[in-house]
JSON list of C-alpha atoms in Angstrom, two decimals:
[
{"chain": "A", "resi": 1, "resn": "UNK", "atom": "CA", "xyz": [18.16, 12.74, -8.96]},
{"chain": "A", "resi": 2, "resn": "UNK", "atom": "CA", "xyz": [21.53, 12.74, -10.75]},
{"chain": "A", "resi": 3, "resn": "UNK", "atom": "CA", "xyz": [22.10, 9.14, -9.64]},
{"chain": "A", "resi": 4, "resn": "UNK", "atom": "CA", "xyz": [18.69, 8.20, -11.03]},
{"chain": "A", "resi": 5, "resn": "UNK", "atom": "CA", "xyz": [19.47, 9.83, -14.39]},
{"chain": "A", "resi": 6, "resn": "UNK", "atom": "CA", "xyz": [22.86, 8.12, -14.50]},
{"chain": "A", "resi": 7, "resn": "UNK", "atom": "CA", "xyz": [21.18, 4.79, -13.80]},
{"chain": "A", "resi": 8, "resn": "UNK", "atom": "CA", "xyz": [18.67, 5.39, -16.61]},
{"chain": "A", "resi": 9, "resn": "UNK", "atom": "CA", "xyz": [21.51, 6.30, -18.99]},
{"chain": "A", "resi": 10, "resn": "UNK", "atom": "CA", "xyz": [23.39, 3.14, -18.09]},
{"chain": "A", "resi": 11, "resn": "UNK", "atom": "CA", "xyz": [20.25, 1.06, -18.58]},
{"chain": "A", "resi": 12, "resn": "UNK", "atom": "CA", "xyz": [19.92, 2.37, -22.13]},
{"chain": "A", "resi": 13, "resn": "UNK", "atom": "CA", "xyz": [23.59, 1.85, -22.95]},
{"chain": "A", "resi": 14, "resn": "UNK", "atom": "CA", "xyz": [23.43, -1.80, -21.87]},
{"chain": "A", "resi": 15, "resn": "UNK", "atom": "CA", "xyz": [20.12, -2.52, -23.62]},
{"chain": "A", "resi": 16, "resn": "UNK", "atom": "CA", "xyz": [19.82, -4.48, -26.89]},
{"chain": "A", "resi": 17, "resn": "UNK", "atom": "CA", "xyz": [20.91, -2.69, -30.05]},
{"chain": "A", "resi": 18, "resn": "UNK", "atom": "CA", "xyz": [17.37, -2.19, -31.51]},
{"chain": "A", "resi": 19, "resn": "UNK", "atom": "CA", "xyz": [16.31, -0.36, -28.35]},
{"chain": "A", "resi": 20, "resn": "UNK", "atom": "CA", "xyz": [19.46, 1.76, -28.25]},
{"chain": "A", "resi": 21, "resn": "UNK", "atom": "CA", "xyz": [18.96, 2.69, -31.91]},
{"chain": "A", "resi": 22, "resn": "UNK", "atom": "CA", "xyz": [15.33, 3.61, -31.28]},
{"chain": "A", "resi": 23, "resn": "UNK", "atom": "CA", "xyz": [16.30, 5.78, -28.30]},
{"chain": "A", "resi": 24, "resn": "UNK", "atom": "CA", "xyz": [19.09, 7.49, -30.26]},
{"chain": "A", "resi": 25, "resn": "UNK", "atom": "CA", "xyz": [16.53, 8.46, -32.91]},
{"chain": "A", "resi": 26, "resn": "UNK", "atom": "CA", "xyz": [14.30, 10.00, -30.25]},
{"chain": "A", "resi": 27, "resn": "UNK", "atom": "CA", "xyz": [17.21, 11.99, -28.86]},
{"chain": "A", "resi": 28, "resn": "UNK", "atom": "CA", "xyz": [18.20, 13.29, -32.30]},
{"chain": "A", "resi": 29, "resn": "UNK", "atom": "CA", "xyz": [14.72, 14.28, -33.50]},
{"chain": "A", "resi": 30, "resn": "UNK", "atom": "CA", "xyz": [14.24, 17.92, -34.54]},
{"chain": "A", "resi": 31, "resn": "UNK", "atom": "CA", "xyz": [10.93, 19.35, -33.36]},
{"chain": "A", "resi": 32, "resn": "UNK", "atom": "CA", "xyz": [8.87, 22.52, -33.54]},
{"chain": "A", "resi": 33, "resn": "UNK", "atom": "CA", "xyz": [10.34, 25.44, -31.57]},
{"chain": "A", "resi": 34, "resn": "UNK", "atom": "CA", "xyz": [7.21, 25.62, -29.40]},
{"chain": "A", "resi": 35, "resn": "UNK", "atom": "CA", "xyz": [8.00, 22.16, -28.00]},
{"chain": "A", "resi": 36, "resn": "UNK", "atom": "CA", "xyz": [10.16, 21.99, -24.89]},
{"chain": "A", "resi": 37, "resn": "UNK", "atom": "CA", "xyz": [11.19, 18.38, -24.33]},
{"chain": "A", "resi": 38, "resn": "UNK", "atom": "CA", "xyz": [13.42, 16.57, -21.86]},
{"chain": "A", "resi": 39, "resn": "UNK", "atom": "CA", "xyz": [14.11, 12.97, -20.82]},
{"chain": "A", "resi": 40, "resn": "UNK", "atom": "CA", "xyz": [12.42, 11.88, -17.64]},
{"chain": "A", "resi": 41, "resn": "UNK", "atom": "CA", "xyz": [12.46, 8.81, -15.41]},
{"chain": "A", "resi": 42, "resn": "UNK", "atom": "CA", "xyz": [10.67, 5.97, -17.23]},
{"chain": "A", "resi": 43, "resn": "UNK", "atom": "CA", "xyz": [8.34, 3.46, -15.57]},
{"chain": "A", "resi": 44, "resn": "UNK", "atom": "CA", "xyz": [10.25, 0.47, -14.24]},
{"chain": "A", "resi": 45, "resn": "UNK", "atom": "CA", "xyz": [7.83, -2.47, -14.47]},
{"chain": "A", "resi": 46, "resn": "UNK", "atom": "CA", "xyz": [6.03, -2.18, -17.79]},
{"chain": "A", "resi": 47, "resn": "UNK", "atom": "CA", "xyz": [8.76, -3.76, -19.92]},
{"chain": "A", "resi": 48, "resn": "UNK", "atom": "CA", "xyz": [12.38, -4.94, -19.64]},
{"chain": "A", "resi": 49, "resn": "UNK", "atom": "CA", "xyz": [13.53, -1.69, -21.30]},
{"chain": "A", "resi": 50, "resn": "UNK", "atom": "CA", "xyz": [11.94, 1.75, -21.21]},
{"chain": "A", "resi": 51, "resn": "UNK", "atom": "CA", "xyz": [12.77, 5.34, -22.15]},
{"chain": "A", "resi": 52, "resn": "UNK", "atom": "CA", "xyz": [10.59, 8.36, -21.43]},
{"chain": "A", "resi": 53, "resn": "UNK", "atom": "CA", "xyz": [10.27, 11.97, -22.54]},
{"chain": "A", "resi": 54, "resn": "UNK", "atom": "CA", "xyz": [8.17, 14.78, -21.11]},
{"chain": "A", "resi": 55, "resn": "UNK", "atom": "CA", "xyz": [7.20, 17.78, -23.19]},
{"chain": "A", "resi": 56, "resn": "UNK", "atom": "CA", "xyz": [5.28, 21.04, -23.01]},
{"chain": "A", "resi": 57, "resn": "UNK", "atom": "CA", "xyz": [3.92, 23.33, -25.69]},
{"chain": "A", "resi": 58, "resn": "UNK", "atom": "CA", "xyz": [5.12, 26.81, -24.75]},
{"chain": "A", "resi": 59, "resn": "UNK", "atom": "CA", "xyz": [4.13, 30.11, -26.38]},
{"chain": "A", "resi": 60, "resn": "UNK", "atom": "CA", "xyz": [5.04, 33.50, -24.93]},
{"chain": "A", "resi": 61, "resn": "UNK", "atom": "CA", "xyz": [6.36, 31.77, -21.79]},
{"chain": "A", "resi": 62, "resn": "UNK", "atom": "CA", "xyz": [2.98, 30.12, -21.19]},
{"chain": "A", "resi": 63, "resn": "UNK", "atom": "CA", "xyz": [2.29, 26.38, -21.06]},
{"chain": "A", "resi": 64, "resn": "UNK", "atom": "CA", "xyz": [-0.58, 25.46, -23.37]},
{"chain": "A", "resi": 65, "resn": "UNK", "atom": "CA", "xyz": [-0.38, 21.67, -23.09]},
{"chain": "A", "resi": 66, "resn": "UNK", "atom": "CA", "xyz": [1.93, 19.04, -21.67]},
{"chain": "A", "resi": 67, "resn": "UNK", "atom": "CA", "xyz": [2.51, 15.36, -22.05]},
{"chain": "A", "resi": 68, "resn": "UNK", "atom": "CA", "xyz": [4.71, 12.33, -21.65]},
{"chain": "A", "resi": 69, "resn": "UNK", "atom": "CA", "xyz": [5.80, 9.73, -24.20]},
{"chain": "A", "resi": 70, "resn": "UNK", "atom": "CA", "xyz": [7.25, 6.38, -23.13]},
{"chain": "A", "resi": 71, "resn": "UNK", "atom": "CA", "xyz": [9.00, 3.89, -25.39]},
{"chain": "A", "resi": 72, "resn": "UNK", "atom": "CA", "xyz": [8.80, 0.28, -24.15]},
{"chain": "A", "resi": 73, "resn": "UNK", "atom": "CA", "xyz": [10.76, -2.67, -25.50]},
{"chain": "A", "resi": 74, "resn": "UNK", "atom": "CA", "xyz": [10.53, -6.38, -24.81]},
{"chain": "A", "resi": 75, "resn": "UNK", "atom": "CA", "xyz": [13.02, -8.31, -26.98]},
{"chain": "A", "resi": 76, "resn": "UNK", "atom": "CA", "xyz": [10.96, -11.48, -26.54]},
{"chain": "A", "resi": 77, "resn": "UNK", "atom": "CA", "xyz": [7.87, -9.77, -27.94]},
{"chain": "A", "resi": 78, "resn": "UNK", "atom": "CA", "xyz": [4.57, -9.16, -26.21]},
{"chain": "A", "resi": 79, "resn": "UNK", "atom": "CA", "xyz": [1.31, -10.85, -27.17]},
{"chain": "A", "resi": 80, "resn": "UNK", "atom": "CA", "xyz": [-0.85, -7.81, -26.34]},
{"chain": "A", "resi": 81, "resn": "UNK", "atom": "CA", "xyz": [1.42, -5.49, -28.32]},
{"chain": "A", "resi": 82, "resn": "UNK", "atom": "CA", "xyz": [1.80, -7.81, -31.32]},
{"chain": "A", "resi": 83, "resn": "UNK", "atom": "CA", "xyz": [5.40, -6.66, -31.48]},
{"chain": "A", "resi": 84, "resn": "UNK", "atom": "CA", "xyz": [8.47, -5.95, -29.37]},
{"chain": "A", "resi": 85, "resn": "UNK", "atom": "CA", "xyz": [8.02, -2.16, -29.06]},
{"chain": "A", "resi": 86, "resn": "UNK", "atom": "CA", "xyz": [5.18, -0.10, -27.62]},
{"chain": "A", "resi": 87, "resn": "UNK", "atom": "CA", "xyz": [4.60, 3.64, -27.32]},
{"chain": "A", "resi": 88, "resn": "UNK", "atom": "CA", "xyz": [2.55, 4.96, -24.40]},
{"chain": "A", "resi": 89, "resn": "UNK", "atom": "CA", "xyz": [1.40, 8.54, -24.00]},
{"chain": "A", "resi": 90, "resn": "UNK", "atom": "CA", "xyz": [-0.39, 10.96, -21.73]},
{"chain": "A", "resi": 91, "resn": "UNK", "atom": "CA", "xyz": [-1.40, 14.42, -22.98]},
{"chain": "A", "resi": 92, "resn": "UNK", "atom": "CA", "xyz": [-3.22, 17.13, -21.00]},
{"chain": "A", "resi": 93, "resn": "UNK", "atom": "CA", "xyz": [-4.55, 20.59, -21.79]},
{"chain": "A", "resi": 94, "resn": "UNK", "atom": "CA", "xyz": [-7.04, 22.98, -20.25]},
{"chain": "A", "resi": 95, "resn": "UNK", "atom": "CA", "xyz": [-10.12, 24.01, -22.20]},
{"chain": "A", "resi": 96, "resn": "UNK", "atom": "CA", "xyz": [-12.88, 26.52, -22.24]},
{"chain": "A", "resi": 97, "resn": "UNK", "atom": "CA", "xyz": [-15.83, 24.93, -20.36]},
{"chain": "A", "resi": 98, "resn": "UNK", "atom": "CA", "xyz": [-18.11, 25.22, -23.39]},
{"chain": "A", "resi": 99, "resn": "UNK", "atom": "CA", "xyz": [-15.57, 23.32, -25.50]},
{"chain": "A", "resi": 100, "resn": "UNK", "atom": "CA", "xyz": [-15.36, 20.58, -22.87]},
{"chain": "A", "resi": 101, "resn": "UNK", "atom": "CA", "xyz": [-19.15, 20.23, -23.01]},
{"chain": "A", "resi": 102, "resn": "UNK", "atom": "CA", "xyz": [-19.08, 19.24, -26.69]},
{"chain": "A", "resi": 103, "resn": "UNK", "atom": "CA", "xyz": [-20.30, 15.61, -26.80]},
{"chain": "A", "resi": 104, "resn": "UNK", "atom": "CA", "xyz": [-18.11, 14.88, -29.84]},
{"chain": "A", "resi": 105, "resn": "UNK", "atom": "CA", "xyz": [-14.89, 16.08, -28.20]},
{"chain": "A", "resi": 106, "resn": "UNK", "atom": "CA", "xyz": [-13.58, 12.62, -27.11]},
{"chain": "A", "resi": 107, "resn": "UNK", "atom": "CA", "xyz": [-14.11, 11.18, -30.59]},
{"chain": "A", "resi": 108, "resn": "UNK", "atom": "CA", "xyz": [-12.43, 14.20, -32.18]},
{"chain": "A", "resi": 109, "resn": "UNK", "atom": "CA", "xyz": [-9.41, 13.99, -29.88]},
{"chain": "A", "resi": 110, "resn": "UNK", "atom": "CA", "xyz": [-8.96, 10.28, -30.57]},
{"chain": "A", "resi": 111, "resn": "UNK", "atom": "CA", "xyz": [-9.17, 10.94, -34.31]},
{"chain": "A", "resi": 112, "resn": "UNK", "atom": "CA", "xyz": [-6.40, 13.52, -33.90]},
{"chain": "A", "resi": 113, "resn": "UNK", "atom": "CA", "xyz": [-4.09, 10.81, -32.54]},
{"chain": "A", "resi": 114, "resn": "UNK", "atom": "CA", "xyz": [-4.74, 8.37, -35.36]},
{"chain": "A", "resi": 115, "resn": "UNK", "atom": "CA", "xyz": [-4.73, 11.21, -37.89]},
{"chain": "A", "resi": 116, "resn": "UNK", "atom": "CA", "xyz": [-1.33, 12.48, -36.68]},
{"chain": "A", "resi": 117, "resn": "UNK", "atom": "CA", "xyz": [0.17, 9.01, -37.20]},
{"chain": "A", "resi": 118, "resn": "UNK", "atom": "CA", "xyz": [-1.43, 8.59, -40.60]},
{"chain": "A", "resi": 119, "resn": "UNK", "atom": "CA", "xyz": [-0.37, 12.07, -41.74]},
{"chain": "A", "resi": 120, "resn": "UNK", "atom": "CA", "xyz": [3.25, 11.04, -41.17]},
{"chain": "A", "resi": 121, "resn": "UNK", "atom": "CA", "xyz": [2.71, 7.85, -43.16]},
{"chain": "A", "resi": 122, "resn": "UNK", "atom": "CA", "xyz": [3.38, 5.68, -40.12]},
{"chain": "A", "resi": 123, "resn": "UNK", "atom": "CA", "xyz": [2.43, 2.04, -39.81]},
{"chain": "A", "resi": 124, "resn": "UNK", "atom": "CA", "xyz": [1.19, 0.97, -36.40]},
{"chain": "A", "resi": 125, "resn": "UNK", "atom": "CA", "xyz": [-1.09, -1.54, -34.72]},
{"chain": "A", "resi": 126, "resn": "UNK", "atom": "CA", "xyz": [-3.08, -2.41, -31.62]},
{"chain": "A", "resi": 127, "resn": "UNK", "atom": "CA", "xyz": [-4.05, 1.18, -30.70]},
{"chain": "A", "resi": 128, "resn": "UNK", "atom": "CA", "xyz": [-5.93, 1.63, -27.43]},
{"chain": "A", "resi": 129, "resn": "UNK", "atom": "CA", "xyz": [-6.64, 4.43, -25.01]},
{"chain": "A", "resi": 130, "resn": "UNK", "atom": "CA", "xyz": [-9.03, 6.80, -23.31]},
{"chain": "A", "resi": 131, "resn": "UNK", "atom": "CA", "xyz": [-10.05, 10.43, -23.68]},
{"chain": "A", "resi": 132, "resn": "UNK", "atom": "CA", "xyz": [-11.19, 12.00, -20.42]},
{"chain": "A", "resi": 133, "resn": "UNK", "atom": "CA", "xyz": [-12.63, 15.43, -19.81]},
{"chain": "A", "resi": 134, "resn": "UNK", "atom": "CA", "xyz": [-13.06, 16.88, -16.35]},
{"chain": "A", "resi": 135, "resn": "UNK", "atom": "CA", "xyz": [-14.50, 20.15, -15.02]},
{"chain": "A", "resi": 136, "resn": "UNK", "atom": "CA", "xyz": [-13.79, 21.93, -11.74]},
{"chain": "A", "resi": 137, "resn": "UNK", "atom": "CA", "xyz": [-16.17, 24.46, -10.18]},
{"chain": "A", "resi": 138, "resn": "UNK", "atom": "CA", "xyz": [-15.07, 26.53, -7.20]},
{"chain": "A", "resi": 139, "resn": "UNK", "atom": "CA", "xyz": [-17.09, 27.52, -4.13]},
{"chain": "A", "resi": 140, "resn": "UNK", "atom": "CA", "xyz": [-16.72, 29.34, -0.83]},
{"chain": "A", "resi": 141, "resn": "UNK", "atom": "CA", "xyz": [-13.35, 31.00, -0.44]},
{"chain": "A", "resi": 142, "resn": "UNK", "atom": "CA", "xyz": [-12.46, 29.89, -3.98]},
{"chain": "A", "resi": 143, "resn": "UNK", "atom": "CA", "xyz": [-15.72, 31.08, -5.49]},
{"chain": "A", "resi": 144, "resn": "UNK", "atom": "CA", "xyz": [-14.11, 33.88, -7.47]},
{"chain": "A", "resi": 145, "resn": "UNK", "atom": "CA", "xyz": [-12.13, 31.46, -9.59]},
{"chain": "A", "resi": 146, "resn": "UNK", "atom": "CA", "xyz": [-13.63, 30.71, -13.00]},
{"chain": "A", "resi": 147, "resn": "UNK", "atom": "CA", "xyz": [-14.67, 27.15, -13.77]},
{"chain": "A", "resi": 148, "resn": "UNK", "atom": "CA", "xyz": [-11.83, 25.11, -15.28]},
{"chain": "A", "resi": 149, "resn": "UNK", "atom": "CA", "xyz": [-11.98, 22.19, -17.68]},
{"chain": "A", "resi": 150, "resn": "UNK", "atom": "CA", "xyz": [-9.28, 19.79, -18.82]},
{"chain": "A", "resi": 151, "resn": "UNK", "atom": "CA", "xyz": [-8.90, 17.19, -21.55]},
{"chain": "A", "resi": 152, "resn": "UNK", "atom": "CA", "xyz": [-6.65, 14.19, -21.03]},
{"chain": "A", "resi": 153, "resn": "UNK", "atom": "CA", "xyz": [-5.60, 11.66, -23.66]},
{"chain": "A", "resi": 154, "resn": "UNK", "atom": "CA", "xyz": [-4.05, 8.37, -22.57]},
{"chain": "A", "resi": 155, "resn": "UNK", "atom": "CA", "xyz": [-3.10, 6.05, -25.39]},
{"chain": "A", "resi": 156, "resn": "UNK", "atom": "CA", "xyz": [-0.71, 3.38, -26.58]},
{"chain": "A", "resi": 157, "resn": "UNK", "atom": "CA", "xyz": [0.12, 1.81, -29.91]},
{"chain": "A", "resi": 158, "resn": "UNK", "atom": "CA", "xyz": [2.64, -0.57, -31.47]},
{"chain": "A", "resi": 159, "resn": "UNK", "atom": "CA", "xyz": [5.01, 1.06, -33.98]},
{"chain": "A", "resi": 160, "resn": "UNK", "atom": "CA", "xyz": [5.78, -1.33, -36.81]},
{"chain": "A", "resi": 161, "resn": "UNK", "atom": "CA", "xyz": [9.42, -2.38, -36.95]},
{"chain": "A", "resi": 162, "resn": "UNK", "atom": "CA", "xyz": [11.66, -1.64, -39.91]},
{"chain": "A", "resi": 163, "resn": "UNK", "atom": "CA", "xyz": [15.21, -2.59, -40.77]},
{"chain": "A", "resi": 164, "resn": "UNK", "atom": "CA", "xyz": [17.02, -4.34, -37.94]},
{"chain": "A", "resi": 165, "resn": "UNK", "atom": "CA", "xyz": [13.77, -4.66, -36.00]},
{"chain": "A", "resi": 166, "resn": "UNK", "atom": "CA", "xyz": [13.77, -0.92, -35.21]},
{"chain": "A", "resi": 167, "resn": "UNK", "atom": "CA", "xyz": [10.67, 1.29, -35.58]},
{"chain": "A", "resi": 168, "resn": "UNK", "atom": "CA", "xyz": [10.92, 4.85, -36.89]},
{"chain": "A", "resi": 169, "resn": "UNK", "atom": "CA", "xyz": [10.71, 6.38, -33.45]},
{"chain": "A", "resi": 170, "resn": "UNK", "atom": "CA", "xyz": [11.72, 9.87, -34.62]},
{"chain": "A", "resi": 171, "resn": "UNK", "atom": "CA", "xyz": [8.70, 10.00, -36.93]},
{"chain": "A", "resi": 172, "resn": "UNK", "atom": "CA", "xyz": [6.42, 8.69, -34.19]},
{"chain": "A", "resi": 173, "resn": "UNK", "atom": "CA", "xyz": [7.75, 11.38, -31.86]},
{"chain": "A", "resi": 174, "resn": "UNK", "atom": "CA", "xyz": [7.08, 14.03, -34.52]},
{"chain": "A", "resi": 175, "resn": "UNK", "atom": "CA", "xyz": [3.51, 12.75, -34.93]},
{"chain": "A", "resi": 176, "resn": "UNK", "atom": "CA", "xyz": [3.06, 12.83, -31.15]},
{"chain": "A", "resi": 177, "resn": "UNK", "atom": "CA", "xyz": [4.28, 16.43, -31.08]},
{"chain": "A", "resi": 178, "resn": "UNK", "atom": "CA", "xyz": [1.82, 17.26, -33.87]},
{"chain": "A", "resi": 179, "resn": "UNK", "atom": "CA", "xyz": [-0.94, 15.92, -31.62]},
{"chain": "A", "resi": 180, "resn": "UNK", "atom": "CA", "xyz": [0.38, 17.84, -28.62]},
{"chain": "A", "resi": 181, "resn": "UNK", "atom": "CA", "xyz": [0.39, 21.10, -30.59]},
{"chain": "A", "resi": 182, "resn": "UNK", "atom": "CA", "xyz": [-3.07, 20.40, -31.97]},
{"chain": "A", "resi": 183, "resn": "UNK", "atom": "CA", "xyz": [-4.48, 19.89, -28.48]},
{"chain": "A", "resi": 184, "resn": "UNK", "atom": "CA", "xyz": [-2.71, 23.10, -27.41]},
{"chain": "A", "resi": 185, "resn": "UNK", "atom": "CA", "xyz": [-4.55, 25.02, -30.12]},
{"chain": "A", "resi": 186, "resn": "UNK", "atom": "CA", "xyz": [-1.59, 25.79, -32.37]},
{"chain": "A", "resi": 187, "resn": "UNK", "atom": "CA", "xyz": [-1.99, 25.84, -36.16]},
{"chain": "A", "resi": 188, "resn": "UNK", "atom": "CA", "xyz": [-0.14, 23.31, -38.34]},
{"chain": "A", "resi": 189, "resn": "UNK", "atom": "CA", "xyz": [3.59, 24.00, -38.46]},
{"chain": "A", "resi": 190, "resn": "UNK", "atom": "CA", "xyz": [4.14, 23.90, -42.20]},
{"chain": "A", "resi": 191, "resn": "UNK", "atom": "CA", "xyz": [2.31, 24.39, -45.46]},
{"chain": "A", "resi": 192, "resn": "UNK", "atom": "CA", "xyz": [0.23, 21.29, -44.75]},
{"chain": "A", "resi": 193, "resn": "UNK", "atom": "CA", "xyz": [-3.49, 20.87, -44.35]},
{"chain": "A", "resi": 194, "resn": "UNK", "atom": "CA", "xyz": [-4.95, 24.20, -43.28]},
{"chain": "A", "resi": 195, "resn": "UNK", "atom": "CA", "xyz": [-8.30, 22.48, -42.71]},
{"chain": "A", "resi": 196, "resn": "UNK", "atom": "CA", "xyz": [-6.99, 20.77, -39.58]},
{"chain": "A", "resi": 197, "resn": "UNK", "atom": "CA", "xyz": [-9.17, 21.71, -36.63]},
{"chain": "A", "resi": 198, "resn": "UNK", "atom": "CA", "xyz": [-7.44, 22.50, -33.33]},
{"chain": "A", "resi": 199, "resn": "UNK", "atom": "CA", "xyz": [-8.72, 23.25, -29.87]},
{"chain": "A", "resi": 200, "resn": "UNK", "atom": "CA", "xyz": [-8.94, 26.98, -29.15]},
{"chain": "A", "resi": 201, "resn": "UNK", "atom": "CA", "xyz": [-6.18, 28.08, -26.82]},
{"chain": "A", "resi": 202, "resn": "UNK", "atom": "CA", "xyz": [-7.52, 27.89, -23.31]},
{"chain": "A", "resi": 203, "resn": "UNK", "atom": "CA", "xyz": [-8.41, 30.95, -21.29]},
{"chain": "A", "resi": 204, "resn": "UNK", "atom": "CA", "xyz": [-5.55, 32.23, -19.15]},
{"chain": "A", "resi": 205, "resn": "UNK", "atom": "CA", "xyz": [-2.69, 29.83, -19.96]},
{"chain": "A", "resi": 206, "resn": "UNK", "atom": "CA", "xyz": [-0.58, 28.92, -16.96]},
{"chain": "A", "resi": 207, "resn": "UNK", "atom": "CA", "xyz": [2.49, 31.12, -16.64]},
{"chain": "A", "resi": 208, "resn": "UNK", "atom": "CA", "xyz": [5.79, 29.36, -16.32]}
]
C-alpha cells in the first residue's frame, strides 16, 4: 500500500504544471470539521493524469454519508468533456425507507449537485450522472433487521479553466462537500440560505 501511495505521489509530481497546481489546491482546501477526507488510489485508465479523494461526513463518531471525488486531466483535451479537466464523483447515504419512496427524490438530489456548484459561483459544463435509490428487506434469519434504503449519486462535470488553464478545484471541492453534507442531513455550515432542504439523518447511523 505504501508503494502504491508513493507511486501516486510521484505520478502527480511528474505531471504537467496545471494538474499539479489543481491537485495542490485540493490538498490545501479548508473544509467543514464534519468532513474527514483523505487521498486514495485514483483510477488508472480514465485519463493520463488522475487524483482522488475519499471523504465521510462524521458526527458523534457516526458516518452519515461517504463519497469519492476524482480529478481527471488530459492535456490534449477531451471531446466529451469539452475541456482538459473533469471531476467525477460518487456519493452514498442511507435513508429512511419512506424518504426513499418519494418519487421526486432523484430530481431533488440532482438539483442539489447543480445548486451546490451554482451557490459557489462556479462555472462548469457537460454535467452528467445518475441518482439511484435501492431498498433492502430482510427475511429468515435476518428478519429482525429493519428495512434499509440507500441513495447513490454518480456524476461528472467539467470545471471551467481559469488562469494558466487551471480550474478552481478548491472551490469545486468545497461545493462537493456541501453536497455531501446536504445528503447526510446536516444544516448549512454558515449564515447562508436557511431554506436549503436536506435529507433527514438516517435511522441508526453506522458506528465507526
